[in-house]
mmCIF file of C-alpha atoms in Angstrom:
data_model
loop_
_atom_site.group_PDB
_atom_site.id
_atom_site.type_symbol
_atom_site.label_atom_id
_atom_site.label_comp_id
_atom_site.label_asym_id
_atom_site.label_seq_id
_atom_site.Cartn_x
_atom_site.Cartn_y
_atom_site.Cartn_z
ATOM 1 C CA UNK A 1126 5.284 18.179 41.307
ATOM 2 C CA UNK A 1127 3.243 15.131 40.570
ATOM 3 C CA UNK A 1128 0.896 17.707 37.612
ATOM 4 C CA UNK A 1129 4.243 18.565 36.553
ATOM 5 C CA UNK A 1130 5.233 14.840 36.115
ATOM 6 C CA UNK A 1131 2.243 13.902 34.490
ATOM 7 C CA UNK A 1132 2.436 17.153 32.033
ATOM 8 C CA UNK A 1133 5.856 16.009 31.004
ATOM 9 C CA UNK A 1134 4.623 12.038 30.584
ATOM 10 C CA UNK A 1135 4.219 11.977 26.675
ATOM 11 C CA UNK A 1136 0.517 11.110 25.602
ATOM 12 C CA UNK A 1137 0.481 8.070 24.704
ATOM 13 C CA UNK A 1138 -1.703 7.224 21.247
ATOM 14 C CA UNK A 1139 -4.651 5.549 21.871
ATOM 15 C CA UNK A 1140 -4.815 2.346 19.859
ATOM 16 C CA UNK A 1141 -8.427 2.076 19.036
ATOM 17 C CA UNK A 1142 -9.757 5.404 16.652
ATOM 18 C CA UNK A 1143 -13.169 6.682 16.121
ATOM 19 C CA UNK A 1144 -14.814 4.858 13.530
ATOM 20 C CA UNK A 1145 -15.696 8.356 11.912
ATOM 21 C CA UNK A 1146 -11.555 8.513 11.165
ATOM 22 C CA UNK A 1147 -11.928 5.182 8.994
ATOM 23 C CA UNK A 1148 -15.122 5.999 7.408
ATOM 24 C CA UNK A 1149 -13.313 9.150 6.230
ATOM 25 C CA UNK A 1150 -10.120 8.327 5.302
ATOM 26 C CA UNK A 1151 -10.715 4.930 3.734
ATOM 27 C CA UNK A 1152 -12.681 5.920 0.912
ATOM 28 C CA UNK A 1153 -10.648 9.262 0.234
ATOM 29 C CA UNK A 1154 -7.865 7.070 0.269
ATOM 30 C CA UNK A 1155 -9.253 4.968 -2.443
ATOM 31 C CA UNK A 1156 -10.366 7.532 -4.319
ATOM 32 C CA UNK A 1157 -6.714 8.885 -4.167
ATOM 33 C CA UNK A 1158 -5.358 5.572 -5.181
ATOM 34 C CA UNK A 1159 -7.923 5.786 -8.443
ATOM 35 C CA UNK A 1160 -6.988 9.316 -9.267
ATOM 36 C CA UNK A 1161 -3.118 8.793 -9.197
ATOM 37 C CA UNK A 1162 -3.523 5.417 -11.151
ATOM 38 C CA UNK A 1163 -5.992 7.008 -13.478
ATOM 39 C CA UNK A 1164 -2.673 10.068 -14.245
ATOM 40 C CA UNK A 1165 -0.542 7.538 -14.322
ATOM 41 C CA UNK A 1166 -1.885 5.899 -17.070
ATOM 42 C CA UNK A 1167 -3.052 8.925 -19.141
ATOM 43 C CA UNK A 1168 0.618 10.164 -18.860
ATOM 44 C CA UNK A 1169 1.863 7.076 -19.510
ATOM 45 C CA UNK A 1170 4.403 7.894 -16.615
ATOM 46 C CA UNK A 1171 7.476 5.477 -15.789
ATOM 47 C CA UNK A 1172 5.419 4.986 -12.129
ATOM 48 C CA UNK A 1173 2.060 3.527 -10.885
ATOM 49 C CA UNK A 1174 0.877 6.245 -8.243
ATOM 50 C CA UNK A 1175 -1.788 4.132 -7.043
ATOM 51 C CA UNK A 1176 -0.421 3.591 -3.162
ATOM 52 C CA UNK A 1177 -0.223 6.612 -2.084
ATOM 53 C CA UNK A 1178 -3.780 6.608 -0.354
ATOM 54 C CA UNK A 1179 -2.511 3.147 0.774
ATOM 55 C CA UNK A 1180 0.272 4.303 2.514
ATOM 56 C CA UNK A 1181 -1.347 7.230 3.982
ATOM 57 C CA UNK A 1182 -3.837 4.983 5.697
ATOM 58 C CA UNK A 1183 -1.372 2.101 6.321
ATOM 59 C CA UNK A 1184 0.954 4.347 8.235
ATOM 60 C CA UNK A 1185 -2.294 6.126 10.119
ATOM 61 C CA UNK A 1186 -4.509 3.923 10.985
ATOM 62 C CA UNK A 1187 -3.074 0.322 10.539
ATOM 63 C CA UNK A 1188 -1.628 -2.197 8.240
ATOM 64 C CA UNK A 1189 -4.736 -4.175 7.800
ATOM 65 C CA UNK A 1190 -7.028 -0.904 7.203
ATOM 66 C CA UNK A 1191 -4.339 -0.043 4.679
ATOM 67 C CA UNK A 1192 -4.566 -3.643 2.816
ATOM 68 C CA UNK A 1193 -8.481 -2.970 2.718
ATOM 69 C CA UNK A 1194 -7.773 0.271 0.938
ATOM 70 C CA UNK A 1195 -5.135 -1.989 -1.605
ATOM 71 C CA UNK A 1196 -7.568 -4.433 -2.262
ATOM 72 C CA UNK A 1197 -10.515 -1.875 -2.683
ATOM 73 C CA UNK A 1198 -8.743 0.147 -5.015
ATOM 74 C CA UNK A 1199 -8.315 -2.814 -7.336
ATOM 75 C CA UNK A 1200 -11.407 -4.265 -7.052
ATOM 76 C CA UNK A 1201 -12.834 -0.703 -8.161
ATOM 77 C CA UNK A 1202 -10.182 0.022 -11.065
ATOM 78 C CA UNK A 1203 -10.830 -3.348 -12.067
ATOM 79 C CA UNK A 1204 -14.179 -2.236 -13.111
ATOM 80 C CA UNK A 1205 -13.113 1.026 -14.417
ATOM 81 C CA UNK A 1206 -9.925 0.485 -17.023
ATOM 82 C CA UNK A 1207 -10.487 -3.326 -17.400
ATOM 83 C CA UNK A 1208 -10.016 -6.446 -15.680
ATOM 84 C CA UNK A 1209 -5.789 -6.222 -15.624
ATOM 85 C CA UNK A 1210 -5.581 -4.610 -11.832
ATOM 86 C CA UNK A 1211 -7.668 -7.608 -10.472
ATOM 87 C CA UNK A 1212 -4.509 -9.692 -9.548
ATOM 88 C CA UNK A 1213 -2.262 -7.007 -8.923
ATOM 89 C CA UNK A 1214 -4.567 -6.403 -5.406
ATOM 90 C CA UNK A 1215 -2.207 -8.607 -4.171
ATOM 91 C CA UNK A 1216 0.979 -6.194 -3.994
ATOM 92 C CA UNK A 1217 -0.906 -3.070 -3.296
ATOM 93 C CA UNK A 1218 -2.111 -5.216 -0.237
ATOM 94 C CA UNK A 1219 1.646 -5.966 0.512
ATOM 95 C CA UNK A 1220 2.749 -2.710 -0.019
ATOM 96 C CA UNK A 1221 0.377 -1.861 3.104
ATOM 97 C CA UNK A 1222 1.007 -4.389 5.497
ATOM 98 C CA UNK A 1223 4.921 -3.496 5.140
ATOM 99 C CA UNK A 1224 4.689 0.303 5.502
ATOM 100 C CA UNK A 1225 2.070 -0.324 8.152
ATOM 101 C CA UNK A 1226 3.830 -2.906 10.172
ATOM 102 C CA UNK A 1227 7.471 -1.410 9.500
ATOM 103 C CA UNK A 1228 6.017 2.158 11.162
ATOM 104 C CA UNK A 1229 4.496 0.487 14.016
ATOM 105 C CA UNK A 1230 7.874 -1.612 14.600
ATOM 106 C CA UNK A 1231 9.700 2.119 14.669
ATOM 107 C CA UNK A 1232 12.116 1.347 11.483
ATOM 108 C CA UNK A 1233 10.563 5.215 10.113
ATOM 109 C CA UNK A 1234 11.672 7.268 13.177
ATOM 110 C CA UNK A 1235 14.678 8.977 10.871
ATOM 111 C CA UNK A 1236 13.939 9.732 7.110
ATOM 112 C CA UNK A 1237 16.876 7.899 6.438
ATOM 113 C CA UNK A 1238 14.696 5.269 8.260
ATOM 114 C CA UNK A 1239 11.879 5.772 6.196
ATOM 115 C CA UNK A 1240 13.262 6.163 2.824
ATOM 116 C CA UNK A 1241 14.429 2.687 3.477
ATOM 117 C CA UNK A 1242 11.121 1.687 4.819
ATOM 118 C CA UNK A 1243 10.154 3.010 1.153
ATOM 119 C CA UNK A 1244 12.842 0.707 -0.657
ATOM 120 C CA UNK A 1245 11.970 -2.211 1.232
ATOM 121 C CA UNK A 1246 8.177 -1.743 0.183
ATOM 122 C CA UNK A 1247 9.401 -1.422 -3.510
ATOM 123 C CA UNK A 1248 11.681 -4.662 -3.211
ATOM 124 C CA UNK A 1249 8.542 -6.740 -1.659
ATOM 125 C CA UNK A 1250 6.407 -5.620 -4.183
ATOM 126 C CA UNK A 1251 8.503 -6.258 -7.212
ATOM 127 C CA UNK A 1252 8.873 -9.714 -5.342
ATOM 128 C CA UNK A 1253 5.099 -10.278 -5.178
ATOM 129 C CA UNK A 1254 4.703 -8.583 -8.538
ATOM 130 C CA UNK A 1255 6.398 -10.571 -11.031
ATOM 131 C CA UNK A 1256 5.367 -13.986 -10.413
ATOM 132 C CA UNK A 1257 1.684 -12.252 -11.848
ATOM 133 C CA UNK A 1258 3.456 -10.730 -14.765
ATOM 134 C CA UNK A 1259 5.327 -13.929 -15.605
ATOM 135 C CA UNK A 1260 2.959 -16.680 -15.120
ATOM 136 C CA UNK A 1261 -0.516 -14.698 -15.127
ATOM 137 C CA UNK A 1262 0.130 -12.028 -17.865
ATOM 138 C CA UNK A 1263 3.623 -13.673 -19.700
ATOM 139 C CA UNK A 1264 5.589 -10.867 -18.871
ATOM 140 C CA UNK A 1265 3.707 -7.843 -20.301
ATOM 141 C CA UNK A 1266 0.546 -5.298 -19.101
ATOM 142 C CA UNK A 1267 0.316 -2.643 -21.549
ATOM 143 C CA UNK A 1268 3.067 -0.676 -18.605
ATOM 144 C CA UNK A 1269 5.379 1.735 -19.703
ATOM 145 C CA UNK A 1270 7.847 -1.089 -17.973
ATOM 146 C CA UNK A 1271 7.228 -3.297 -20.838
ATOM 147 C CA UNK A 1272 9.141 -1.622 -22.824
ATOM 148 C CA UNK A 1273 11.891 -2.157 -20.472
ATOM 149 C CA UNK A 1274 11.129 -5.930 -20.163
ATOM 150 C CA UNK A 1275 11.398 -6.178 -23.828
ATOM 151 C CA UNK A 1276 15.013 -4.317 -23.715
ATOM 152 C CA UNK A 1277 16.193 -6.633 -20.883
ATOM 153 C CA UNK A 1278 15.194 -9.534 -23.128
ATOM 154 C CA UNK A 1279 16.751 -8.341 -25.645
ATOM 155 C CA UNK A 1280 20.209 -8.209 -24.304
ATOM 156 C CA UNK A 1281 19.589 -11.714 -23.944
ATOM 157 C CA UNK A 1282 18.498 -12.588 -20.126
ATOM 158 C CA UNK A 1283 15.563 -14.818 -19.468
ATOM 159 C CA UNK A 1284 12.002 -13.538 -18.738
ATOM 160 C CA UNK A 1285 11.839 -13.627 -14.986
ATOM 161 C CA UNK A 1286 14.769 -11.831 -14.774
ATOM 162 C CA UNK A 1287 13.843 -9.388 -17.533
ATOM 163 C CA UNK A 1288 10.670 -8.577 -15.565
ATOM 164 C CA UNK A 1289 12.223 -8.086 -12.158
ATOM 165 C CA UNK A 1290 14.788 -5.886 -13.197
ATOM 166 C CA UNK A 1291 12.357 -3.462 -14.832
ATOM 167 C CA UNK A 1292 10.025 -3.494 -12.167
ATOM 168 C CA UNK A 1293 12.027 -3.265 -9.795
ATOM 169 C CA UNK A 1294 13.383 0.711 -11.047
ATOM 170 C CA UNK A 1295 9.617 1.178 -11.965
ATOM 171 C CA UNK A 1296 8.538 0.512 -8.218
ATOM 172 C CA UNK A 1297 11.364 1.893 -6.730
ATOM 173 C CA UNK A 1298 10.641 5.576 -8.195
ATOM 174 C CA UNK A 1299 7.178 4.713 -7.414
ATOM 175 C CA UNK A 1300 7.507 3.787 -3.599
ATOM 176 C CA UNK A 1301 10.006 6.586 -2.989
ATOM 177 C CA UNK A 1302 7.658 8.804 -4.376
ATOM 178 C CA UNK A 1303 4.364 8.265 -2.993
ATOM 179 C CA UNK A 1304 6.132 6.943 0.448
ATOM 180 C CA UNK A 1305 6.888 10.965 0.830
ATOM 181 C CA UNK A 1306 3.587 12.364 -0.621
ATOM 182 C CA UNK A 1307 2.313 10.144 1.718
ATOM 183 C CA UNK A 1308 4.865 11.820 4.765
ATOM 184 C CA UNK A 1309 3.396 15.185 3.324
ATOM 185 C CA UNK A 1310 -0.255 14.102 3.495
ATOM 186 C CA UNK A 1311 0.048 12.725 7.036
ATOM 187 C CA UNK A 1312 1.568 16.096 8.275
ATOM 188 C CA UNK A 1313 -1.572 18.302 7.153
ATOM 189 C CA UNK A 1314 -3.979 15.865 8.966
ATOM 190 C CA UNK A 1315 -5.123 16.990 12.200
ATOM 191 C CA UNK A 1316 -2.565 16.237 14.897
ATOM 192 C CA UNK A 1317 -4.818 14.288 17.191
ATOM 193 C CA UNK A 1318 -4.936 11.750 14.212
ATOM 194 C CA UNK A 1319 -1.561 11.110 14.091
ATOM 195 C CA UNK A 1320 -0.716 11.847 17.589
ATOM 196 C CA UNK A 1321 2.124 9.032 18.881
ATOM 197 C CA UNK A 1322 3.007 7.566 14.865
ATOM 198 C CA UNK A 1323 6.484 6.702 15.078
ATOM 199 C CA UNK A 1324 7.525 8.942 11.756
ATOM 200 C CA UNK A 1325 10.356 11.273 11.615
ATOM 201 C CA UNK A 1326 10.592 14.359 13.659
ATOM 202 C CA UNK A 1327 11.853 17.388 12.369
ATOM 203 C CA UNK A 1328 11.389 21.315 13.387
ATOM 204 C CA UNK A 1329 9.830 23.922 11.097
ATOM 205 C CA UNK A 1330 10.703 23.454 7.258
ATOM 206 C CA UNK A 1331 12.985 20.759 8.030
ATOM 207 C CA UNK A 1332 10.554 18.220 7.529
ATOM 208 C CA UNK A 1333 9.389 19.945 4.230
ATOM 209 C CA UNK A 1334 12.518 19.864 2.900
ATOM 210 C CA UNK A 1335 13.215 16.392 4.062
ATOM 211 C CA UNK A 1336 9.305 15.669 2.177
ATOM 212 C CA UNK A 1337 10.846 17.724 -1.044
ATOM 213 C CA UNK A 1338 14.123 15.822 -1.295
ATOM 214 C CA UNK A 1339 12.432 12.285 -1.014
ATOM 215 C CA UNK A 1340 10.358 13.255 -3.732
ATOM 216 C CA UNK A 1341 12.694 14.286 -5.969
ATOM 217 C CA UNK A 1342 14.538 11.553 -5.469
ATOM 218 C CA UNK A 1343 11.738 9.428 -6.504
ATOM 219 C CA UNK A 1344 11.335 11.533 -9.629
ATOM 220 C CA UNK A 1345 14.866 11.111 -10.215
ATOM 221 C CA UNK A 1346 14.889 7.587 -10.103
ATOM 222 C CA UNK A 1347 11.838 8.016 -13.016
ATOM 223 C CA UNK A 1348 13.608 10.230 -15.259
ATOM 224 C CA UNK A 1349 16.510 7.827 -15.306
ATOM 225 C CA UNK A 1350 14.354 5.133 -15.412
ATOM 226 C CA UNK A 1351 12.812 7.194 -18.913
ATOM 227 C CA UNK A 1352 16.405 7.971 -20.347
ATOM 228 C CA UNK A 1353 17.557 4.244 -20.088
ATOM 229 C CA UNK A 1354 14.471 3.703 -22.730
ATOM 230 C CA UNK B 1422 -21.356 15.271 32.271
ATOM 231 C CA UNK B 1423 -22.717 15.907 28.519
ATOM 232 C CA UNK B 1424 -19.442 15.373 27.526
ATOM 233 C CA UNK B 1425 -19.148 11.814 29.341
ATOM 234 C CA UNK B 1426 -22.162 11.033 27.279
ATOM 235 C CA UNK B 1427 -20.914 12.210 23.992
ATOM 236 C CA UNK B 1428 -17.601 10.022 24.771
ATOM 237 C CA UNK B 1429 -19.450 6.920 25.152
ATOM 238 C CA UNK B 1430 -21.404 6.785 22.425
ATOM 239 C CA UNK B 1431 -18.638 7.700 19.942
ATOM 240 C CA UNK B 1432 -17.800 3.994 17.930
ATOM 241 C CA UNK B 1433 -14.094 3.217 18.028
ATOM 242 C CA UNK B 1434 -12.053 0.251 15.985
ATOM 243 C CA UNK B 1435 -8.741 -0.971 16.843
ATOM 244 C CA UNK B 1436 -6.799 -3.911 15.532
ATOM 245 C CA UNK B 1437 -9.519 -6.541 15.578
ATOM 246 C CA UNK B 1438 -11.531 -4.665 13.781
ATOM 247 C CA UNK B 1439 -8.854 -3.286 10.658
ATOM 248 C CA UNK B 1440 -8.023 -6.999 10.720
ATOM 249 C CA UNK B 1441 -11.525 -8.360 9.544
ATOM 250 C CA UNK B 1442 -11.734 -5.532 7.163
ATOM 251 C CA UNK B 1443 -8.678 -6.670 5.589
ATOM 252 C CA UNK B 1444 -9.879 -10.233 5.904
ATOM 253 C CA UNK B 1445 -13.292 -9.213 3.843
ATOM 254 C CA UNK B 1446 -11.621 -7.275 1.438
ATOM 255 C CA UNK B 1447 -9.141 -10.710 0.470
ATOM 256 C CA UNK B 1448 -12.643 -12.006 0.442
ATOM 257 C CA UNK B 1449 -14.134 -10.112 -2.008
ATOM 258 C CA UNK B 1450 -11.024 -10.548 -4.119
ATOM 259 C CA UNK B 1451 -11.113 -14.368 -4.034
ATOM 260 C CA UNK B 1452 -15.173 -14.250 -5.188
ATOM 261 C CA UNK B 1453 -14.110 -11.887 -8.255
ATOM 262 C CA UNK B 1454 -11.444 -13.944 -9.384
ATOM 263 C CA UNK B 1455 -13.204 -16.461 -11.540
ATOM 264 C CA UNK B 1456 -15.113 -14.025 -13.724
ATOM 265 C CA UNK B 1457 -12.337 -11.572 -13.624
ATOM 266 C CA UNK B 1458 -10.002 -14.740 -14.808
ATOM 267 C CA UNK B 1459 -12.386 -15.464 -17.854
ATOM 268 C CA UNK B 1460 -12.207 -11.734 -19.074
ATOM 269 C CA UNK B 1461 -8.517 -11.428 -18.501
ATOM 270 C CA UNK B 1462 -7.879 -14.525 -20.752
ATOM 271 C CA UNK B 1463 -10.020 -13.101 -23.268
ATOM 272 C CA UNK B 1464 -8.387 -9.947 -23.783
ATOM 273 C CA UNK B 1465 -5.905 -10.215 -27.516
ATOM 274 C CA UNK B 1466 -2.282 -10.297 -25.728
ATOM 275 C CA UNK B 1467 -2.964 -12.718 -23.342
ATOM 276 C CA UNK B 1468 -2.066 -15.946 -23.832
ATOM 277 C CA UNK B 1469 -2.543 -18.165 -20.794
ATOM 278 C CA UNK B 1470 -5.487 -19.723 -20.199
ATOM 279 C CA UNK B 1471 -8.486 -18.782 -17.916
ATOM 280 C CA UNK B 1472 -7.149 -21.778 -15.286
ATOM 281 C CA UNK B 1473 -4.652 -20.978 -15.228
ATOM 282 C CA UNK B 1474 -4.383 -17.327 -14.150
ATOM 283 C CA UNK B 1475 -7.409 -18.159 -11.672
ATOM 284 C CA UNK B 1476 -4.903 -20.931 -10.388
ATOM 285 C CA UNK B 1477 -1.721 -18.226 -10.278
ATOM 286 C CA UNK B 1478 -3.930 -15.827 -8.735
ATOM 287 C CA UNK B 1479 -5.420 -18.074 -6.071
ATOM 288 C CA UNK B 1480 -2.130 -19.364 -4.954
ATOM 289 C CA UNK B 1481 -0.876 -15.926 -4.709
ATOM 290 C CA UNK B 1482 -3.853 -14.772 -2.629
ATOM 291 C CA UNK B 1483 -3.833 -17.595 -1.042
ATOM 292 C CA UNK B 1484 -0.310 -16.983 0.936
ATOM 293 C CA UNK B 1485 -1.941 -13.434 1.628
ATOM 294 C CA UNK B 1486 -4.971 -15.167 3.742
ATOM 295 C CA UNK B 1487 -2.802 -17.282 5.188
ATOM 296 C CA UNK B 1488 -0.754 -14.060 6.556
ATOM 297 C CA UNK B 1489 -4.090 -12.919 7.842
ATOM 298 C CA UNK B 1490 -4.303 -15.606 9.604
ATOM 299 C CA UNK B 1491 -1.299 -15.842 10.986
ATOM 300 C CA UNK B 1492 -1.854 -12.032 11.732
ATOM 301 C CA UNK B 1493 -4.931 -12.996 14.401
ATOM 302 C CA UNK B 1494 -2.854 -15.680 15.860
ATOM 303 C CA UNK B 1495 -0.201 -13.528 16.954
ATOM 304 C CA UNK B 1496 -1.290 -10.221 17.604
ATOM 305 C CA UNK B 1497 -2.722 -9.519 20.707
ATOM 306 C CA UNK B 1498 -6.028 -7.636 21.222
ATOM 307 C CA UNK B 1499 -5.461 -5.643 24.041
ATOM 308 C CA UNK B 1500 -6.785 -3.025 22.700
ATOM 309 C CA UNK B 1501 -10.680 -3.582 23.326
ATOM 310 C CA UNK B 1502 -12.829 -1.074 25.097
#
């Protein structure tokens, strides 16, 4: 009776991890983060793709090892495509301590859930975003949302708002979209990893179709984002 | 018994611990901000001045620590082995 009790007791998740996990998954993370930037750019894609390691570890292992992936990746892509992604650490280090914090709270249990969890990382980071673009850069990065800026101006509102509203579609394709690669990546790591993380539950290929749809939403949201050029 | 051995010697982290790497990593930010403010000012379509984005980005950064901070105030550390 009492094995039986104890057998139906879920595990609970440890809350401190082997330090092997981090010393893994940190710099993959990064490295992911680099890539995805790195396609981003040569595609000139309406998107940024560089928080998807981010989220991945955010989510995993904690908000705060997720903002150390952020600021990594930006201290490294600084050095690689020029000095522009220095200031921008900022958001990608937002970006984590939202998803992380936001899973930990429980607001991810339902992909409804976590597709908002996804919006409201998009919304803070356009929020943290634009103040840089406006006062650091004066509105324009080289982005593919610059163009959009420019249109925004052009139908005559000011620059903040110009900024904002492009960045805001441009990071909410983005978020959506690596917010579910990210789902996808967690669910191929071994379970005892990501044993007890509050993210939604869903039976056989449920959960991949769930993973699918949030994607192309987010792709969606880009290709719309393109057309309105 | 082996296995009792192996357990103890395996290195965990927990909160503290993800918390001071995020801490460092702010750090390291903040220490490449001046020289990273010079070359961003010198590149053709930017305008502002290299105080002036070192100031923007400091303040910005800035709120960030003091979330960190904040951040080791309030959470609680229960988690230490």
């Amino acid at each position: 009776m009492a094995s039986s009790a104890v057998a139906a007791t879920p595990k609970k998740r440890s809350k401190r991890i082997p330090l092997t996990y981090v010393v893994a998954l940190v710099p993959v993370a990064v490295a992911l983060n680099i890539v995805g930037g790195q396609i981003n750019t040569v595609l000139k894609l309406p998107t940024f793709l560089d928080m998807i390691g981010t989220a991945v570890v955010a989510i995993v292992l904690g908000p705060w090892w997720g903002a150390l992936v952020g600021a990594t990746t930006n201290i490294v892509s600084s050095f690689i495509s020029g000095p522009i992604g220095l200031p921008f650490a900022v958001v990608n280090v937002v970006g984590a301590l939202v998803w992380g914090y936001t899973i930990r709270w429980g607001w991810g249990k339902t992909f409804w859930g976590f597709a908002l969890v996804n919006i409201l990382v998009a919304f803070l980071c356009s929020v943290t975003a634009v103040p840089i673009y406006v006062f650091i850069f004066g509105g324009a990065t080289g982005h593919f949302a610059d163009m959009m800026t420019a249109a925004f101006l052009a139908m005559g509102q000011n620059l903040i708002v110009s900024v904002f509203s492009s960045n805001i579609l441009v990071s909410l394709a983005d978020k959506i979209i690596s917010g579910f690669v990210a789902l996808a990546i967690i669910e191929a790591l071994p379970a005892n990893l990501t044993q007890g993380i509050q993210l939604p539950k869903s039976e056989g290929i449920g959960k991949i179709v769930w993973i699918a749809a949030g994607i192309v939403v987010g792709v969606a949201i880009a290709l719309i984002v393109t057309a309105l050029q | 018994m082996q296995k009792q051995e192996v357990e103890k010697k395996e290195i965990t982290v927990g909160a503290k611990e993800g918390l001071g790497a995020g801490i460092v990593a702010l750090g390291v930010v903040f220490l490449l901000l001046p020289s990273f403010s010079q070359k961003i000012a010198d590149l053709d379509f930017i305008q502002s001045e290299a105080f002036g984005i070192l100031t923007g980005a400091v303040l910005v950064m800035g709120f960030l620590t003091a979330v960190a901070g904040l951040a080791v105030i309030l959470t609680k550390f229960d988690d230490q082995s």
